[in-house]
């Protein structure tokens, strides 16, 4: 008798369970793709353009007009109005009619022409960090362009020759080239990460109930009496989910690359190897959760852990900038290593050498979860002999929870 | 005669309570061993230990190979979201049966337990009697040498009970062994009306083994209350 048949039987039960409950099937099979498409719609523009900008021009000079024209010409900024005083600027920003205010002070033209210190004030709504980052870069570009023109004019007015002015201005250059995402495309950064995070959550939701569900329905004993070890049970339980998870990941990659234009460099086999390892890690983690607690608590746990796992994964905030405790927790999460490996492969075209340490870390987490699950999930129940039996009634459980199957 | 189960000095404690106290018995091949005891006497604990799903404190338990054990629990332990046919397929596969074996055994077991009309129904939606029959069908699907039945007739209809008893007897008649736990005296007498039967009386964790006639005489003037109160005098 071979355990392969037993594994096939367990897979058969699990697959039918997956397909037969409509709500669960919908959550597990449809939701990740649906949310991915929805998120793709959210980040459809891929970059933020037309940030509403209000101008307070207190100079009304040719140079202030030049600044306004510079703002108008910039695709990121969109002039939505002209304020007459600071109070109006404040009002526009408070009511979110504008996210950026550019204040040109009195005598700006005169002072700038004479080389006297003066400044243009760019007020940016800091309540939304995405707007802040983009607006800071855009206003910086406008002002730097203007400053360069001013310096040129000033040097020319002081009698320097054009060639010399050009040489002075070009003497030190500081070109910034953003590799892998030169257009600072938000979708490149976020879309796949969010989609795969949702996949992880629905996957975990399924896996985290595979044992607790059987215990509560009284069918765990069908597995306990099998003449095979827990390894065969685990394999039979997780394989259907792994196959479905890989297909869903493949569809997410396909949709992202072909329909939404996301970068997809690197080797596809490596991407699927990392994804399979990640799903295996999440599976063993789910089995561990499922073995430790009831079905309801398993679901509660996955819900509560959802957002922290994404934040702690270092995807939106670098691990290096976290508190050491938060960073340590983050390093224990499979999502952390998977998303790092995923970004390296898809955006940088990284190969095995770069990705191997991430796979190794995922393998360590898998091993730890597997060993712990062996501790919590027993094929032979050990009744509580002394202390535990006294504690159980305090927790609202019967002293002998094995009394009835 | 070759034994299928041999238990000696088995003691099981749960919390500070002694559930099984120095239990000794042996069941030979081809025997129907009826384990009788009222609620809380330790039947389920003993069956679960024999099935290998519960650890015990002390003693020796020898049973046949684990793959030769079929188990029917009080709750039937069926996959309620699967149909009758799917339950049989799934449990047969989990027990390591090949497709050929399944094709051969499923129709005969279905016929014996009169489940033909329920094959496409989900197990969770069947009446109790049909669930009992399905649970037994799953347990005997691979023709196990040892069949453990834990008090399954507490619910259900007389027709199902008759079918189940008949199928169990047929299973034993093939040279297999069955340990049948029950808490109802009429069920014991019903099952005992056949050859190769032994009865184990389990009272407050103590087991005594009797022949059917001896057991009938013993039980003549003892009520359940008497057994529960004065179990040590049986």
Coordinates of C-alpha atoms in Angstrom, one line a residue:
Chain A
X1 CA 0.0 0.0 0.0
X2 CA 1.4 3.3 -1.0
X3 CA 0.9 6.7 0.7
X4 CA 0.5 8.2 -2.8
X5 CA -3.0 6.8 -2.9
X6 CA -3.8 8.2 0.6
X7 CA -2.4 11.5 -0.6
X8 CA -4.6 11.4 -3.7
X9 CA -7.6 10.6 -1.4
X10 CA -6.9 13.6 0.8
X11 CA -6.4 15.8 -2.2
X12 CA -9.7 14.6 -3.6
X13 CA -11.5 15.5 -0.3
X14 CA -9.8 18.9 -0.1
X15 CA -10.5 19.8 -3.8
X16 CA -14.1 19.0 -3.4
X17 CA -14.3 21.0 -0.2
X18 CA -12.7 23.9 -2.0
X19 CA -15.1 23.8 -4.9
X20 CA -18.3 22.9 -3.1
X21 CA -18.7 25.8 -0.7
X22 CA -19.5 28.7 -3.0
X23 CA -18.5 31.5 -0.7
X24 CA -15.2 29.9 0.0
X25 CA -14.6 29.0 -3.6
X26 CA -15.4 32.6 -4.6
X27 CA -13.0 34.0 -2.0
X28 CA -10.2 31.6 -2.8
X29 CA -10.5 31.4 -6.6
X30 CA -11.9 34.8 -7.7
X31 CA -11.1 37.4 -5.1
X32 CA -7.3 37.6 -5.7
X33 CA -7.7 38.2 -9.4
X34 CA -10.7 40.5 -9.0
X35 CA -8.8 42.7 -6.5
X36 CA -5.8 42.7 -8.7
X37 CA -7.8 44.0 -11.6
X38 CA -9.5 46.5 -9.3
X39 CA -6.1 47.7 -8.0
X40 CA -4.8 48.0 -11.6
X41 CA -7.7 50.3 -12.2
X42 CA -6.8 52.4 -9.1
X43 CA -3.2 52.8 -10.4
X44 CA -4.3 53.0 -14.0
X45 CA -2.5 56.4 -14.6
X46 CA 0.6 54.8 -13.0
X47 CA 2.0 58.3 -12.2
X48 CA 0.4 61.2 -10.5
X49 CA -0.3 64.2 -12.8
X50 CA -2.2 67.5 -12.6
X51 CA -1.7 68.2 -8.9
X52 CA -4.0 71.2 -8.2
X53 CA -1.8 74.2 -7.6
X54 CA -2.7 77.7 -6.5
X55 CA -0.5 80.7 -7.2
X56 CA -0.1 83.7 -5.0
X57 CA 1.7 86.3 -7.2
X58 CA 2.6 89.3 -5.1
X59 CA 5.1 90.6 -7.6
X60 CA 3.2 90.8 -10.9
X61 CA 6.5 91.1 -12.8
X62 CA 7.8 89.6 -16.0
X63 CA 9.8 87.1 -13.9
X64 CA 6.8 86.0 -11.9
X65 CA 5.0 85.5 -15.1
X66 CA 7.9 83.3 -16.2
X67 CA 7.5 81.2 -13.0
X68 CA 3.8 80.8 -13.6
X69 CA 4.5 79.8 -17.2
X70 CA 7.0 77.2 -15.9
X71 CA 4.4 75.8 -13.5
X72 CA 1.8 75.7 -16.3
X73 CA 4.2 73.9 -18.6
X74 CA 5.0 71.2 -16.0
X75 CA 2.7 68.2 -16.5
X76 CA 2.6 67.3 -12.9
X77 CA 1.3 70.6 -11.7
X78 CA -2.0 72.1 -12.7
X79 CA -2.9 75.7 -11.8
X80 CA -6.4 75.8 -10.5
X81 CA -6.5 79.3 -9.2
X82 CA -4.8 82.5 -8.2
X83 CA -5.0 83.7 -4.6
X84 CA -4.9 87.3 -3.6
X85 CA -3.4 86.9 -0.1
X86 CA -2.1 84.2 2.3
X87 CA -5.5 83.7 3.9
X88 CA -6.8 82.6 0.6
X89 CA -3.9 80.3 0.1
X90 CA -4.6 78.8 3.5
X91 CA -8.3 78.3 2.5
X92 CA -7.4 76.6 -0.8
X93 CA -5.1 74.2 1.0
X94 CA -7.5 73.5 3.9
X95 CA -10.4 72.7 1.6
X96 CA -8.1 70.6 -0.6
X97 CA -9.0 72.6 -3.6
X98 CA -5.2 72.8 -4.0
X99 CA -2.4 70.5 -2.9
X100 CA 0.4 72.9 -3.7
X101 CA 0.7 76.7 -3.3
X102 CA 3.5 78.7 -4.9
X103 CA 4.0 82.1 -3.4
X104 CA 6.0 84.7 -5.3
X105 CA 7.0 87.5 -2.9
X106 CA 7.0 91.3 -3.6
X107 CA 10.1 92.7 -5.3
X108 CA 11.1 89.2 -6.4
X109 CA 12.0 90.3 -9.8
X110 CA 14.0 93.3 -8.7
X111 CA 15.9 91.5 -6.0
X112 CA 16.6 88.5 -8.2
X113 CA 17.9 90.7 -11.0
X114 CA 20.3 92.4 -8.6
X115 CA 21.5 89.1 -7.2
X116 CA 20.0 89.9 -3.7
X117 CA 18.7 87.0 -1.7
X118 CA 15.1 86.2 -2.3
X119 CA 13.0 83.1 -2.3
X120 CA 9.9 81.5 -3.9
X121 CA 7.8 79.7 -1.3
X122 CA 6.3 76.4 -2.3
X123 CA 3.7 75.2 0.3
X124 CA 2.9 71.5 -0.2
X125 CA 0.0 69.7 1.5
X126 CA 1.9 67.2 3.7
X127 CA -1.2 65.3 4.8
X128 CA -0.8 62.9 1.8
X129 CA 2.8 61.6 1.4
X130 CA 2.2 60.5 -2.2
X131 CA 1.2 64.1 -3.2
X132 CA 4.0 65.5 -1.1
X133 CA 6.7 63.4 -2.8
X134 CA 5.5 64.1 -6.3
X135 CA 4.8 67.8 -5.7
X136 CA 8.2 68.3 -4.0
X137 CA 10.0 66.9 -7.0
X138 CA 7.8 68.9 -9.5
X139 CA 8.2 72.3 -7.8
X140 CA 11.9 71.6 -7.3
X141 CA 12.2 71.1 -11.1
X142 CA 10.3 74.3 -11.9
X143 CA 12.3 76.4 -9.4
X144 CA 15.7 74.8 -10.4
X145 CA 15.0 75.6 -14.0
X146 CA 14.2 79.2 -13.1
X147 CA 17.2 79.5 -10.8
X148 CA 19.5 78.3 -13.6
X149 CA 18.0 80.9 -16.0
X150 CA 18.5 83.6 -13.3
X151 CA 22.1 82.6 -12.7
X152 CA 22.7 82.7 -16.5
X153 CA 21.2 86.2 -16.8
X154 CA 23.0 87.5 -13.8
X155 CA 26.4 86.3 -15.1
X156 CA 25.7 87.7 -18.6
X157 CA 24.7 91.0 -17.1
X158 CA 28.0 91.1 -15.3
X159 CA 29.8 90.9 -18.6
X160 CA 30.8 87.3 -18.8
X161 CA 30.8 85.7 -22.2
X162 CA 28.1 83.2 -23.1
X163 CA 30.7 80.4 -23.6
X164 CA 32.2 81.0 -20.2
X165 CA 28.8 81.1 -18.6
X166 CA 28.0 77.8 -20.1
X167 CA 31.3 76.3 -18.9
X168 CA 30.7 77.6 -15.4
X169 CA 27.1 76.2 -15.3
X170 CA 28.2 72.8 -16.8
X171 CA 31.3 72.4 -14.6
X172 CA 29.6 70.4 -11.9
X173 CA 26.7 68.3 -13.0
X174 CA 24.6 66.1 -10.8
X175 CA 22.5 63.9 -13.1
X176 CA 20.1 61.6 -11.3
X177 CA 19.2 58.4 -13.1
X178 CA 16.6 56.1 -11.5
X179 CA 17.4 52.6 -12.6
X180 CA 14.6 50.0 -13.0
X181 CA 11.8 52.5 -12.6
X182 CA 13.1 55.6 -14.3
X183 CA 9.6 57.3 -14.4
X184 CA 9.0 56.7 -10.7
X185 CA 6.0 54.7 -11.7
X186 CA 3.9 54.0 -8.6
X187 CA 2.1 51.1 -10.2
X188 CA 5.4 49.3 -10.9
X189 CA 6.2 49.6 -7.2
X190 CA 2.8 48.8 -5.7
X191 CA 0.5 46.8 -8.0
X192 CA 2.2 43.4 -8.0
X193 CA 3.1 43.7 -4.3
X194 CA -0.6 44.4 -3.4
X195 CA -1.9 41.7 -5.7
X196 CA 0.4 39.1 -4.3
X197 CA -0.3 40.2 -0.7
X198 CA -4.1 39.6 -1.4
X199 CA -3.2 36.2 -2.8
X200 CA -1.3 35.4 0.3
X201 CA -4.3 36.4 2.5
X202 CA -6.9 34.4 0.7
X203 CA -4.4 31.5 0.5
X204 CA -3.8 31.7 4.2
X205 CA -7.5 31.9 4.9
X206 CA -7.9 28.6 3.1
X207 CA -4.9 26.8 4.6
X208 CA -5.5 28.1 8.2
X209 CA -8.7 26.0 8.5
X210 CA -7.6 22.7 6.9
X211 CA -7.0 20.9 10.2
X212 CA -9.3 22.9 12.6
X213 CA -12.2 22.4 10.2
X214 CA -11.7 18.6 10.3
X215 CA -11.5 18.6 14.0
X216 CA -14.7 20.6 14.4
X217 CA -16.6 18.5 11.9
X218 CA -15.4 15.3 13.6
X219 CA -13.6 14.1 10.5
X220 CA -10.0 14.5 11.8
X221 CA -10.3 10.9 13.1
X222 CA -10.4 9.7 9.5
X223 CA -6.9 11.1 9.1
X224 CA -5.8 9.9 12.5
X225 CA -6.5 6.3 11.7
X226 CA -4.5 6.4 8.5
X227 CA -1.4 4.2 8.6
X228 CA 0.7 7.1 7.3
X229 CA 2.5 9.9 9.0
X230 CA 1.5 13.5 9.2
X231 CA 3.7 14.4 6.3
X232 CA 1.4 12.5 3.9
X233 CA -1.6 14.3 5.4
X234 CA 0.1 17.7 5.0
X235 CA 1.0 17.0 1.4
X236 CA -2.5 15.9 0.5
X237 CA -4.0 18.9 2.2
X238 CA -1.8 21.5 0.7
X239 CA -1.2 20.3 -2.8
X240 CA -4.7 21.4 -4.2
X241 CA -4.2 24.9 -2.7
X242 CA -0.6 25.0 -4.0
X243 CA -1.7 24.2 -7.5
X244 CA -4.6 26.7 -7.4
X245 CA -2.3 29.4 -5.9
X246 CA 0.4 28.9 -8.6
X247 CA -2.3 29.2 -11.3
X248 CA -3.6 32.4 -9.7
X249 CA -0.1 33.8 -9.4
X250 CA 0.5 32.9 -13.0
X251 CA -2.7 34.8 -14.0
X252 CA -1.7 37.8 -11.9
X253 CA 1.7 37.8 -13.7
X254 CA 0.1 37.5 -17.1
X255 CA -2.5 40.2 -16.5
X256 CA 0.1 42.5 -14.9
X257 CA 2.6 42.1 -17.7
X258 CA 0.4 41.9 -20.8
X259 CA -2.7 44.0 -19.9
X260 CA -1.4 46.5 -17.4
X261 CA 2.2 46.9 -18.7
X262 CA 4.1 46.0 -15.6
X263 CA 7.8 45.1 -15.9
X264 CA 8.4 41.4 -16.1
X265 CA 12.1 40.9 -16.5
X266 CA 14.1 37.9 -15.3
X267 CA 13.6 34.2 -15.7
X268 CA 10.1 32.9 -15.5
X269 CA 11.1 29.5 -14.0
X270 CA 12.9 31.4 -11.2
X271 CA 9.8 33.5 -10.6
X272 CA 7.6 30.4 -10.3
X273 CA 10.2 28.6 -8.1
X274 CA 10.2 31.6 -5.7
X275 CA 6.4 31.7 -5.8
X276 CA 6.0 28.0 -5.2
X277 CA 8.4 28.2 -2.3
X278 CA 6.5 31.1 -0.9
X279 CA 3.2 29.4 -1.2
X280 CA 4.7 26.3 0.5
X281 CA 5.9 28.5 3.4
X282 CA 2.4 30.1 3.7
X283 CA 0.9 26.6 3.6
X284 CA 3.0 25.2 6.5
X285 CA 2.3 28.4 8.4
X286 CA -1.5 28.0 7.7
X287 CA -1.3 24.3 8.9
X288 CA 0.5 25.4 12.0
X289 CA -2.2 28.0 12.8
X290 CA -4.9 25.5 11.9
X291 CA -3.4 23.0 14.3
X292 CA -3.1 25.3 17.2
X293 CA -6.6 26.7 17.4
X294 CA -10.2 26.5 16.4
X295 CA -11.5 27.4 12.9
X296 CA -13.0 30.7 14.1
X297 CA -9.8 31.7 15.8
X298 CA -7.8 30.7 12.7
X299 CA -9.9 33.0 10.6
X300 CA -9.6 35.8 13.2
X301 CA -5.9 35.3 13.4
X302 CA -5.5 35.7 9.6
X303 CA -7.7 38.8 9.6
X304 CA -5.8 40.4 12.4
X305 CA -2.5 39.6 10.9
X306 CA -3.4 40.9 7.5
X307 CA -2.3 44.5 7.6
X308 CA 0.7 44.2 10.0
X309 CA 2.2 41.4 7.8
X310 CA 2.1 43.8 4.8
X311 CA 3.6 46.7 6.7
X312 CA 6.2 44.6 8.4
X313 CA 7.2 43.0 5.1
X314 CA 9.3 46.0 4.4
X315 CA 7.5 46.6 1.1
X316 CA 6.2 50.1 1.9
X317 CA 8.8 51.0 4.5
X318 CA 12.3 49.7 4.5
X319 CA 13.2 47.1 7.0
X320 CA 16.4 48.9 7.8
X321 CA 14.4 51.9 9.0
X322 CA 12.3 49.9 11.4
X323 CA 12.7 49.5 15.1
X324 CA 14.9 46.3 15.7
X325 CA 11.9 44.4 17.1
X326 CA 9.7 45.3 14.2
X327 CA 12.4 44.4 11.8
X328 CA 13.0 41.0 13.5
X329 CA 9.3 40.3 13.2
X330 CA 9.3 41.4 9.6
X331 CA 12.2 39.1 8.8
X332 CA 10.2 36.1 10.1
X333 CA 7.4 36.8 7.6
X334 CA 7.4 34.9 4.3
X335 CA 6.0 37.9 2.5
X336 CA 9.1 39.9 3.3
X337 CA 11.4 37.6 1.4
X338 CA 9.0 36.8 -1.4
X339 CA 8.3 40.4 -2.3
X340 CA 12.0 41.2 -2.2
X341 CA 12.8 38.3 -4.5
X342 CA 9.9 39.1 -6.7
X343 CA 10.9 42.7 -7.2
X344 CA 14.5 41.7 -7.8
X345 CA 13.4 39.3 -10.5
X346 CA 10.7 41.3 -12.2
X347 CA 12.2 44.8 -12.1
X348 CA 16.0 44.1 -12.1
X349 CA 16.1 40.8 -13.9
X350 CA 18.0 39.2 -11.0
X351 CA 19.1 35.6 -11.3
X352 CA 19.6 32.7 -9.0
X353 CA 22.6 34.2 -7.2
X354 CA 20.5 37.1 -6.0
X355 CA 17.3 35.2 -5.3
X356 CA 18.9 32.1 -3.6
X357 CA 19.2 33.7 -0.1
X358 CA 15.6 34.7 -0.2
X359 CA 14.6 31.1 -1.1
X360 CA 16.8 29.8 1.6
X361 CA 15.1 32.1 4.2
X362 CA 11.7 30.9 3.0
X363 CA 12.9 27.4 3.4
X364 CA 14.0 28.1 7.0
X365 CA 10.6 29.6 7.8
X366 CA 8.9 26.5 6.2
X367 CA 11.0 24.1 8.3
X368 CA 10.3 26.0 11.5
X369 CA 6.5 26.0 10.9
X370 CA 6.6 22.3 9.9
X371 CA 8.5 21.3 13.1
X372 CA 6.1 23.4 15.2
X373 CA 3.1 22.0 13.5
X374 CA 4.4 18.4 14.4
X375 CA 4.4 19.6 18.0
X376 CA 0.8 20.8 17.9
X377 CA -0.8 18.4 15.5
X378 CA -0.8 14.9 16.8
X379 CA -2.2 11.8 15.2
X380 CA -2.5 10.3 18.7
X381 CA -4.3 12.5 21.2
X382 CA -2.8 12.7 24.6
X383 CA -5.5 13.4 27.1
X384 CA -4.8 16.1 29.7
X385 CA -3.6 14.1 32.7
X386 CA -3.2 16.7 35.5
X387 CA -2.6 20.4 35.2
X388 CA -4.2 21.0 31.8
X389 CA -7.4 19.3 32.8
X390 CA -7.7 21.8 35.6
X391 CA -7.0 24.7 33.3
X392 CA -9.5 23.6 30.6
X393 CA -12.7 24.2 32.6
X394 CA -11.4 27.8 33.3
X395 CA -11.2 28.4 29.6
X396 CA -14.7 27.0 29.1
X397 CA -13.5 23.7 27.6
X398 CA -14.5 20.3 29.0
X399 CA -11.8 18.7 31.2
X400 CA -11.7 15.8 28.8
X401 CA -12.1 17.2 25.3
X402 CA -11.6 13.7 23.8
X403 CA -14.6 12.3 25.5
X404 CA -16.7 12.5 22.3
X405 CA -15.4 12.4 18.7
Chain B
X1 CA -6.6 -19.3 18.1
X2 CA -5.0 -16.2 16.6
X3 CA -5.8 -13.1 18.5
X4 CA -6.5 -9.8 16.9
X5 CA -6.6 -7.7 20.0
X6 CA -4.8 -8.3 23.3
X7 CA -5.0 -5.8 26.1
X8 CA -3.2 -6.3 29.4
X9 CA -3.1 -4.0 32.4
X10 CA -4.5 -1.1 30.5
X11 CA -5.0 2.0 32.7
X12 CA -6.1 5.3 31.4
X13 CA -6.4 8.5 33.5
X14 CA -8.0 11.7 32.4
X15 CA -7.2 14.5 34.8
X16 CA -7.3 12.8 38.2
X17 CA -10.1 10.4 37.2
X18 CA -9.3 6.8 36.4
X19 CA -11.2 6.0 33.2
X20 CA -9.9 2.5 32.6
X21 CA -8.5 0.5 35.5
X22 CA -6.2 -2.4 34.8
X23 CA -8.3 -3.7 31.8
X24 CA -7.3 -7.1 30.5
X25 CA -8.9 -9.0 27.6
X26 CA -8.3 -10.7 24.3
X27 CA -10.3 -10.9 21.2
X28 CA -9.6 -13.7 18.7
X29 CA -10.1 -13.6 15.0
X30 CA -13.6 -14.2 13.8
X31 CA -15.2 -13.0 17.1
X32 CA -17.8 -10.3 17.7
X33 CA -16.9 -8.7 21.0
X34 CA -19.7 -6.6 22.4
X35 CA -18.4 -3.9 24.8
X36 CA -21.3 -3.0 27.0
X37 CA -21.3 -0.1 29.5
X38 CA -23.4 2.8 30.4
X39 CA -22.5 6.4 29.7
X40 CA -19.2 7.4 31.2
X41 CA -18.0 3.8 31.7
X42 CA -15.0 4.3 29.3
X43 CA -16.2 2.6 26.1
X44 CA -15.2 5.4 23.8
X45 CA -11.8 5.8 25.5
X46 CA -11.1 2.1 25.1
X47 CA -12.2 2.1 21.4
X48 CA -10.1 5.2 20.7
X49 CA -7.1 3.5 22.3
X50 CA -7.6 0.4 20.3
X51 CA -7.9 2.5 17.1
X52 CA -4.6 4.1 18.0
X53 CA -5.8 7.7 18.2
X54 CA -5.5 8.1 21.9
X55 CA -2.4 7.6 24.0
X56 CA -2.8 5.7 27.3
X57 CA -1.1 5.9 30.7
X58 CA 0.0 2.3 31.3
X59 CA -0.4 -1.3 30.1
X60 CA 0.0 -3.1 26.9
X61 CA -2.2 -2.9 23.9
X62 CA -1.6 -5.2 20.9
X63 CA -3.8 -4.9 17.9
X64 CA -3.4 -6.0 14.3
X65 CA -1.8 -3.7 11.7
X66 CA -3.2 -0.2 11.7
X67 CA -4.2 -0.5 8.0
X68 CA -6.4 -3.5 8.9
X69 CA -8.6 -1.4 11.3
X70 CA -12.0 0.0 10.4
X71 CA -13.5 2.5 12.7
X72 CA -17.1 3.8 13.1
X73 CA -17.4 6.7 15.6
X74 CA -20.4 7.9 17.5
X75 CA -20.5 11.0 15.3
X76 CA -20.0 8.9 12.1
X77 CA -17.1 11.2 11.0
X78 CA -18.4 11.6 7.4
X79 CA -17.3 14.3 5.0
X80 CA -20.7 16.0 5.1
X81 CA -20.0 18.1 2.0
X82 CA -19.3 15.1 -0.2
X83 CA -21.9 12.7 -1.6
X84 CA -22.2 9.1 -0.5
X85 CA -20.3 8.0 -3.6
X86 CA -17.6 10.6 -3.0
X87 CA -17.3 9.6 0.6
X88 CA -16.7 6.0 -0.3
X89 CA -14.2 7.0 -3.1
X90 CA -12.3 9.4 -0.8
X91 CA -12.1 7.1 2.2
X92 CA -11.2 4.1 0.0
X93 CA -8.4 6.1 -1.6
X94 CA -7.2 7.4 1.8
X95 CA -7.0 3.7 2.9
X96 CA -4.8 3.0 0.0
X97 CA -7.2 1.1 -2.2
X98 CA -6.5 1.0 -5.9
X99 CA -9.1 2.1 -8.4
X100 CA -9.7 -1.5 -9.3
X101 CA -10.3 -2.5 -5.7
X102 CA -12.7 0.4 -5.3
X103 CA -14.6 -0.5 -8.5
X104 CA -14.9 -4.0 -7.1
X105 CA -15.8 -3.2 -3.4
X106 CA -17.9 -0.1 -3.6
X107 CA -20.9 -1.7 -5.4
X108 CA -21.0 -4.7 -3.1
X109 CA -20.7 -2.5 0.1
X110 CA -23.4 -0.1 -1.3
X111 CA -25.7 -3.0 -2.0
X112 CA -25.1 -4.7 1.4
X113 CA -25.9 -1.4 3.2
X114 CA -28.7 -0.4 0.9
X115 CA -27.3 2.9 -0.1
X116 CA -28.0 2.6 -3.8
X117 CA -30.6 5.4 -3.8
X118 CA -28.5 7.7 -1.8
X119 CA -25.3 7.6 -3.8
X120 CA -25.7 11.1 -5.2
X121 CA -26.9 12.7 -2.0
X122 CA -24.6 14.7 0.3
X123 CA -23.8 12.8 3.4
X124 CA -24.7 15.7 5.6
X125 CA -28.2 15.8 4.3
X126 CA -29.0 12.1 4.8
X127 CA -31.2 10.9 7.6
X128 CA -29.4 9.5 10.6
X129 CA -30.1 5.9 9.6
X130 CA -28.4 6.4 6.2
X131 CA -25.5 8.2 7.8
X132 CA -25.0 5.2 10.1
X133 CA -25.0 2.8 7.1
X134 CA -22.6 5.0 5.2
X135 CA -20.3 5.2 8.2
X136 CA -20.2 1.4 8.4
X137 CA -19.8 1.2 4.6
X138 CA -16.7 3.4 4.8
X139 CA -15.3 1.4 7.7
X140 CA -15.6 -2.0 6.0
X141 CA -14.8 -0.8 2.5
X142 CA -11.2 -2.3 2.6
X143 CA -12.5 -5.4 4.5
X144 CA -10.5 -4.7 7.7
X145 CA -9.5 -7.5 10.0
X146 CA -10.6 -5.5 13.0
X147 CA -13.8 -3.4 12.9
X148 CA -14.3 -1.0 15.8
X149 CA -17.8 0.3 16.2
X150 CA -18.5 2.9 18.9
X151 CA -22.2 3.2 19.8
X152 CA -23.6 4.1 16.4
X153 CA -27.2 3.0 16.9
X154 CA -28.2 5.6 19.4
X155 CA -30.0 7.4 16.6
X156 CA -31.6 6.1 13.5
X157 CA -34.5 3.8 12.4
X158 CA -35.1 0.1 13.0
X159 CA -34.6 -0.8 9.3
X160 CA -31.1 0.8 9.3
X161 CA -30.3 -1.0 12.6
X162 CA -31.2 -4.3 11.1
X163 CA -29.1 -3.7 8.0
X164 CA -26.2 -2.6 10.1
X165 CA -26.4 -5.6 12.4
X166 CA -26.7 -7.9 9.4
X167 CA -23.7 -6.4 7.6
X168 CA -21.6 -6.5 10.8
X169 CA -22.4 -10.2 11.3
X170 CA -21.6 -10.9 7.6
X171 CA -18.2 -9.1 8.1
X172 CA -17.4 -11.2 11.2
X173 CA -18.6 -14.4 9.4
X174 CA -15.8 -13.8 6.8
X175 CA -13.3 -14.4 9.6
X176 CA -12.9 -10.8 10.7
X177 CA -13.2 -9.4 14.2
X178 CA -15.5 -6.7 15.5
X179 CA -15.5 -4.8 18.8
X180 CA -18.9 -3.2 19.1
X181 CA -19.4 -0.7 21.9
X182 CA -22.9 0.1 23.1
X183 CA -24.8 1.4 26.1
X184 CA -28.1 -0.2 25.3
X185 CA -28.9 -3.6 26.7
X186 CA -31.5 -4.7 24.0
X187 CA -28.8 -4.0 21.4
X188 CA -26.5 -6.4 23.2
X189 CA -29.0 -9.2 23.3
X190 CA -29.9 -8.5 19.6
X191 CA -26.2 -8.8 18.6
X192 CA -25.5 -11.7 20.9
X193 CA -27.9 -13.9 19.1
X194 CA -25.2 -15.3 16.9
X195 CA -22.2 -17.5 17.2
X196 CA -18.7 -16.5 18.2
X197 CA -19.9 -13.7 20.5
X198 CA -18.3 -12.5 23.7
X199 CA -19.5 -9.7 25.9
X200 CA -17.3 -7.3 27.9
X201 CA -19.0 -5.5 30.7
X202 CA -17.4 -2.2 31.4
X203 CA -18.3 -0.6 34.7
X204 CA -16.4 2.3 36.1
X205 CA -13.4 1.5 34.1
X206 CA -13.3 -2.2 35.1
X207 CA -13.9 -4.8 32.4
X208 CA -15.2 -8.3 32.9
X209 CA -15.6 -10.7 30.0
X210 CA -18.7 -13.0 29.8
X211 CA -20.3 -15.5 27.5
X212 CA -23.8 -14.4 26.3
X213 CA -25.8 -16.8 28.6
X214 CA -23.7 -15.9 31.6
X215 CA -24.1 -12.2 30.8
X216 CA -27.9 -12.6 30.4
X217 CA -28.1 -14.2 33.8
X218 CA -25.9 -11.5 35.3
X219 CA -28.0 -8.7 34.0
X220 CA -31.4 -10.2 35.0
X221 CA -31.8 -8.2 38.2
X222 CA -29.5 -5.3 37.6
X223 CA -30.8 -1.9 36.5
X224 CA -28.6 0.8 34.9
X225 CA -28.8 2.7 38.2
X226 CA -27.6 -0.3 40.1
X227 CA -24.7 -0.8 37.7
X228 CA -23.7 2.9 38.0
X229 CA -24.0 2.9 41.8
X230 CA -22.5 -0.5 42.6
X231 CA -20.4 -1.2 39.6
X232 CA -17.7 -2.7 41.7
X233 CA -19.9 -5.6 42.8
X234 CA -20.7 -6.8 39.3

